[in-house]
mmCIF file of C-alpha atoms in Angstrom:
data_model
loop_
_atom_site.group_PDB
_atom_site.id
_atom_site.type_symbol
_atom_site.label_atom_id
_atom_site.label_comp_id
_atom_site.label_asym_id
_atom_site.label_seq_id
_atom_site.Cartn_x
_atom_site.Cartn_y
_atom_site.Cartn_z
ATOM 1 C CA MET A 204 100.661 -49.455 55.182
ATOM 2 C CA ASN A 205 103.232 -49.278 58.007
ATOM 3 C CA LYS A 206 102.130 -45.733 59.006
ATOM 4 C CA TRP A 207 100.004 -47.041 61.894
ATOM 5 C CA ILE A 208 102.899 -48.877 63.563
ATOM 6 C CA PRO A 209 104.315 -45.772 65.411
ATOM 7 C CA TYR A 210 100.858 -45.049 66.854
ATOM 8 C CA VAL A 211 100.513 -48.583 68.186
ATOM 9 C CA ILE A 212 103.941 -48.402 69.819
ATOM 10 C CA ALA A 213 103.136 -45.025 71.446
ATOM 11 C CA ALA A 214 99.829 -46.319 72.820
ATOM 12 C CA ALA A 215 101.511 -49.413 74.258
ATOM 13 C CA LEU A 216 104.194 -47.320 75.936
ATOM 14 C CA GLY A 217 101.562 -44.981 77.457
ATOM 15 C CA LEU A 218 99.570 -47.912 78.838
ATOM 16 C CA GLY A 219 102.702 -49.393 80.394
ATOM 17 C CA VAL A 220 103.575 -46.116 82.137
ATOM 18 C CA ALA A 221 100.036 -45.801 83.504
ATOM 19 C CA LEU A 222 100.123 -49.319 84.923
ATOM 20 C CA LEU A 223 103.457 -48.675 86.589
ATOM 21 C CA ALA A 224 102.262 -45.393 88.134
ATOM 22 C CA PHE A 225 98.733 -46.318 89.201
ATOM 23 C CA GLY A 226 98.639 -50.088 89.284
ATOM 24 C CA PRO A 227 97.887 -52.159 92.377
ATOM 25 C CA GLY A 228 100.479 -51.672 95.076
ATOM 26 C CA MET A 229 101.950 -48.627 93.337
ATOM 27 C CA ARG A 230 99.940 -45.903 95.218
ATOM 28 C CA SER A 231 101.654 -44.219 98.116
ATOM 29 C CA SER A 232 100.047 -44.714 101.501
ATOM 30 C CA ALA A 233 100.658 -43.198 104.899
ATOM 31 C CA LYS A 234 103.138 -45.141 106.910
ATOM 32 C CA PRO A 235 101.806 -46.550 110.161
ATOM 33 C CA ALA A 236 103.123 -44.979 113.306
ATOM 34 C CA THR A 237 106.274 -46.623 114.492
ATOM 35 C CA PRO A 238 106.412 -48.078 118.006
ATOM 36 C CA GLU A 239 108.874 -45.329 118.945
ATOM 37 C CA LYS A 240 106.401 -42.629 117.826
ATOM 38 C CA ALA A 241 103.557 -44.223 119.773
ATOM 39 C CA GLU A 242 105.691 -44.334 122.900
ATOM 40 C CA GLN A 243 106.598 -40.652 122.510
ATOM 41 C CA ASP A 244 102.934 -39.693 122.201
ATOM 42 C CA ALA A 245 102.100 -41.716 125.272
ATOM 43 C CA ASP A 246 104.827 -39.929 127.202
ATOM 44 C CA LYS A 247 103.164 -36.572 126.489
ATOM 45 C CA LYS A 248 99.959 -37.541 128.340
ATOM 46 C CA PRO A 249 99.825 -36.427 131.984
ATOM 47 C CA SER A 250 100.305 -39.243 134.412
ATOM 48 C CA GLY A 251 97.588 -39.660 136.968
ATOM 49 C CA THR A 252 93.938 -40.461 137.317
ATOM 50 C CA LYS A 253 90.716 -38.747 138.317
ATOM 51 C CA ASP A 254 89.211 -40.195 141.468
ATOM 52 C CA PHE A 255 85.710 -38.973 142.318
ATOM 53 C CA GLY A 256 85.800 -40.580 145.780
ATOM 54 C CA ASP A 257 82.911 -41.376 148.061
ATOM 55 C CA LYS A 258 81.794 -37.736 148.264
ATOM 56 C CA GLY A 259 81.643 -37.189 144.517
ATOM 57 C CA PHE A 260 84.562 -34.759 144.361
ATOM 58 C CA ALA A 261 86.593 -34.803 141.128
ATOM 59 C CA VAL A 262 90.253 -34.775 142.083
ATOM 60 C CA PHE A 263 93.416 -35.388 140.098
ATOM 61 C CA ARG A 264 95.781 -37.906 141.601
ATOM 62 C CA GLU A 265 99.446 -37.969 140.672
ATOM 63 C CA GLU A 266 101.195 -41.296 140.466
ATOM 64 C CA GLY A 267 102.460 -42.333 143.884
ATOM 65 C CA ASP A 268 99.951 -40.132 145.755
ATOM 66 C CA THR A 269 98.666 -42.207 148.660
ATOM 67 C CA ARG A 270 96.153 -39.680 150.012
ATOM 68 C CA THR A 271 92.458 -40.538 150.044
ATOM 69 C CA SER A 272 90.046 -38.513 147.921
ATOM 70 C CA GLU A 273 88.731 -36.749 151.015
ATOM 71 C CA GLU A 274 92.265 -35.791 152.033
ATOM 72 C CA VAL A 275 92.983 -34.367 148.577
ATOM 73 C CA VAL A 276 89.826 -32.247 148.708
ATOM 74 C CA ALA A 277 90.601 -31.118 152.276
ATOM 75 C CA ASP A 278 94.101 -30.047 151.208
ATOM 76 C CA ALA A 279 92.659 -28.134 148.241
ATOM 77 C CA ARG A 280 90.190 -26.319 150.464
ATOM 78 C CA ALA A 281 92.897 -25.513 152.986
ATOM 79 C CA ASN A 282 95.027 -23.999 150.211
ATOM 80 C CA PRO A 283 92.647 -22.043 147.943
ATOM 81 C CA PRO A 284 93.858 -20.078 144.916
ATOM 82 C CA PRO A 285 95.349 -16.690 145.799
ATOM 83 C CA PRO A 286 92.966 -13.704 145.709
ATOM 84 C CA PRO A 287 92.959 -11.338 142.719
ATOM 85 C CA GLY A 288 96.005 -9.135 142.612
ATOM 86 C CA THR A 289 98.234 -11.569 144.468
ATOM 87 C CA LEU A 290 99.893 -13.123 141.451
ATOM 88 C CA ARG A 291 100.145 -9.730 139.755
ATOM 89 C CA PRO A 292 99.245 -6.199 140.837
ATOM 90 C CA GLN A 293 95.774 -5.095 139.799
ATOM 91 C CA ASN A 294 95.656 -2.280 137.294
ATOM 92 C CA LYS A 295 93.783 0.961 137.920
ATOM 93 C CA ALA A 296 90.617 -0.149 136.122
ATOM 94 C CA GLU A 297 90.443 -3.382 138.110
ATOM 95 C CA ILE A 298 90.920 -1.557 141.402
ATOM 96 C CA GLU A 299 88.192 0.966 140.565
ATOM 97 C CA HIS A 300 85.820 -1.799 139.436
ATOM 98 C CA ALA A 301 86.352 -3.765 142.641
ATOM 99 C CA ALA A 302 85.744 -0.615 144.696
ATOM 100 C CA ARG A 303 82.462 0.067 142.881
ATOM 101 C CA LEU A 304 81.225 -3.476 143.449
ATOM 102 C CA ALA A 305 81.956 -3.157 147.173
ATOM 103 C CA ARG A 306 79.888 0.032 147.605
ATOM 104 C CA PRO A 307 76.672 -0.450 149.613
ATOM 105 C CA PHE A 308 74.667 1.045 146.749
ATOM 106 C CA ASN A 309 76.021 -1.522 144.277
ATOM 107 C CA GLN A 310 75.315 -4.295 146.761
ATOM 108 C CA HIS A 311 71.768 -2.924 146.988
ATOM 109 C CA TYR A 312 71.372 -3.063 143.216
ATOM 110 C CA ALA A 313 72.825 -6.569 143.013
ATOM 111 C CA TYR A 314 70.192 -7.809 145.468
ATOM 112 C CA VAL A 315 67.077 -5.878 144.374
ATOM 113 C CA ALA A 316 67.491 -6.047 140.583
ATOM 114 C CA SER A 317 65.761 -9.422 140.331
ATOM 115 C CA PHE A 318 62.978 -8.208 142.646
ATOM 116 C CA TRP A 319 62.281 -5.251 140.382
ATOM 117 C CA GLY A 320 62.006 -7.769 137.565
ATOM 118 C CA ARG A 321 59.565 -9.804 139.646
ATOM 119 C CA THR A 322 57.556 -6.641 140.410
ATOM 120 C CA ALA A 323 57.253 -5.972 136.679
ATOM 121 C CA GLN A 324 55.900 -9.499 136.197
ATOM 122 C CA LEU A 325 53.354 -9.156 138.996
ATOM 123 C CA VAL A 326 51.905 -5.840 137.796
ATOM 124 C CA GLY A 327 52.357 -6.403 134.062
ATOM 125 C CA GLY A 328 49.021 -8.134 133.534
ATOM 126 C CA ALA A 329 46.976 -5.251 134.879
ATOM 127 C CA ASP A 330 49.256 -2.312 134.034
ATOM 128 C CA PRO A 331 51.863 -2.898 131.266
ATOM 129 C CA ALA A 332 53.022 0.724 131.432
ATOM 130 C CA LEU A 333 53.802 0.426 135.137
ATOM 131 C CA ALA A 334 55.645 -2.823 134.465
ATOM 132 C CA LYS A 335 57.883 -0.976 132.002
ATOM 133 C CA GLU A 336 58.667 1.604 134.678
ATOM 134 C CA CYS A 337 59.734 -1.169 137.037
ATOM 135 C CA SER A 338 62.034 -2.682 134.414
ATOM 136 C CA ALA A 339 63.444 0.764 133.645
ATOM 137 C CA MET A 340 64.167 1.303 137.357
ATOM 138 C CA SER A 341 66.370 -1.795 137.405
ATOM 139 C CA ARG A 342 68.361 -0.463 134.443
ATOM 140 C CA TYR A 343 68.584 2.984 136.073
ATOM 141 C CA LEU A 344 70.036 1.511 139.248
ATOM 142 C CA ARG A 345 72.573 -0.417 137.164
ATOM 143 C CA ASP A 346 73.646 2.708 135.270
ATOM 144 C CA GLN A 347 74.019 4.681 138.499
ATOM 145 C CA GLY A 348 76.123 1.901 139.978
ATOM 146 C CA ASN A 349 78.559 2.169 137.069
ATOM 147 C CA LEU A 350 79.314 5.811 137.915
ATOM 148 C CA ASP A 351 82.283 6.882 140.011
ATOM 149 C CA ASP A 352 81.845 8.170 143.541
ATOM 150 C CA ASP A 353 81.886 11.753 142.296
ATOM 151 C CA GLY A 354 79.175 11.142 139.704
ATOM 152 C CA ILE A 355 76.640 8.987 141.520
ATOM 153 C CA ASP A 356 73.720 10.549 143.409
ATOM 154 C CA ILE A 357 72.908 7.812 145.905
ATOM 155 C CA ALA A 358 70.327 9.726 147.930
ATOM 156 C CA GLY A 359 68.524 10.994 144.841
ATOM 157 C CA THR A 360 68.488 7.541 143.246
ATOM 158 C CA ILE A 361 67.064 5.882 146.356
ATOM 159 C CA GLU A 362 64.361 8.588 146.525
ATOM 160 C CA LYS A 363 63.333 7.827 142.930
ATOM 161 C CA GLU A 364 63.207 4.159 143.800
ATOM 162 C CA LYS A 365 61.040 4.842 146.874
ATOM 163 C CA ALA A 366 58.682 6.966 144.755
ATOM 164 C CA LEU A 367 58.172 4.117 142.310
ATOM 165 C CA VAL A 368 57.571 1.692 145.181
ATOM 166 C CA ALA A 369 54.855 4.020 146.476
ATOM 167 C CA LYS A 370 53.362 4.284 142.984
ATOM 168 C CA VAL A 371 53.182 0.514 142.621
ATOM 169 C CA ARG A 372 51.547 0.172 146.038
ATOM 170 C CA GLY A 373 48.855 2.686 145.146
ATOM 171 C CA ALA A 374 48.205 1.462 141.616
ATOM 172 C CA SER A 375 47.587 -2.224 142.258
ATOM 173 C CA ASP A 376 45.796 -4.607 144.544
ATOM 174 C CA ALA A 377 48.973 -5.840 146.150
ATOM 175 C CA SER A 378 49.192 -9.555 146.803
ATOM 176 C CA ASP A 379 51.178 -10.877 149.729
ATOM 177 C CA GLU A 380 54.060 -11.601 147.395
ATOM 178 C CA LEU A 381 54.085 -8.136 145.834
ATOM 179 C CA THR A 382 53.857 -6.493 149.256
ATOM 180 C CA GLY A 383 56.820 -8.537 150.476
ATOM 181 C CA VAL A 384 58.885 -7.657 147.426
ATOM 182 C CA LEU A 385 58.179 -3.933 147.745
ATOM 183 C CA ASP A 386 58.899 -3.978 151.491
ATOM 184 C CA TYR A 387 62.240 -5.624 150.789
ATOM 185 C CA ILE A 388 63.241 -3.121 148.083
ATOM 186 C CA GLU A 389 62.354 -0.228 150.351
ATOM 187 C CA ALA A 390 64.194 -1.678 153.377
ATOM 188 C CA SER A 391 67.313 -2.378 151.323
ATOM 189 C CA GLY A 392 67.376 1.197 150.046
ATOM 190 C CA LYS A 393 66.905 2.536 153.578
ATOM 191 C CA ALA A 394 69.881 0.475 154.734
ATOM 192 C CA VAL A 395 72.050 2.204 152.127
ATOM 193 C CA ILE A 396 70.942 5.648 153.273
ATOM 194 C CA ASP A 397 71.479 4.726 156.930
ATOM 195 C CA GLY A 398 75.009 3.525 156.218
ATOM 196 C CA GLN A 399 74.182 -0.116 156.940
ATOM 197 C CA ASP A 400 74.866 -3.278 154.962
ATOM 198 C CA PRO A 401 71.930 -3.874 152.580
ATOM 199 C CA THR A 402 72.887 -7.517 152.137
ATOM 200 C CA THR A 403 71.777 -8.195 155.730
ATOM 201 C CA VAL A 404 68.181 -7.141 155.031
ATOM 202 C CA PRO A 405 65.983 -10.266 155.161
ATOM 203 C CA LYS A 406 64.635 -11.223 151.772
ATOM 204 C CA PRO A 407 60.899 -11.781 151.345
ATOM 205 C CA SER A 408 59.600 -15.233 152.102
ATOM 206 C CA ALA A 409 58.521 -17.742 149.473
ATOM 207 C CA ARG A 410 55.563 -16.964 147.242
ATOM 208 C CA LYS A 411 52.083 -17.524 148.616
#
């Protein structure tokens, strides 16, 4: 009859352990940050404020800086970041890339690429195939511009471009806008062949 007594004692002991481990106030909780920790975190933040000034410029002001916002901006403009290669020498690839971008032909492509895209839009409704040729010409100019001086055929590329300009003129009833765009592309290419700066060629006027 006393066989059940050990089981009762074991159950009571288990319940007591559970209450001690998981009872109210017994669970561990994260300690709140001490005042010393909060002060250390505050010390890590940069001191200063952003002052947008009367002109809307976003400038960072160090503590104790008595300059006006306009003076801060003027100082920043008077001391611009150093040009590429100043902080470290440019590597060979960077030098070659910069030289390609400075070539008159690459300047020509940079300016006329969007106008070839506009030409494709203007002729696409009446002649989708011709529009594809115009888009392909923009990609062709880009690919030629990526070639080295020894690999690029500037004269031949400009001739292909002129031929497509002539094809577009003859295949469509040119609007004033399309005529202006084609005149600009042709004049920019001629400037490259003549050894002039294509970026000085006047761009076509606003759409009519």
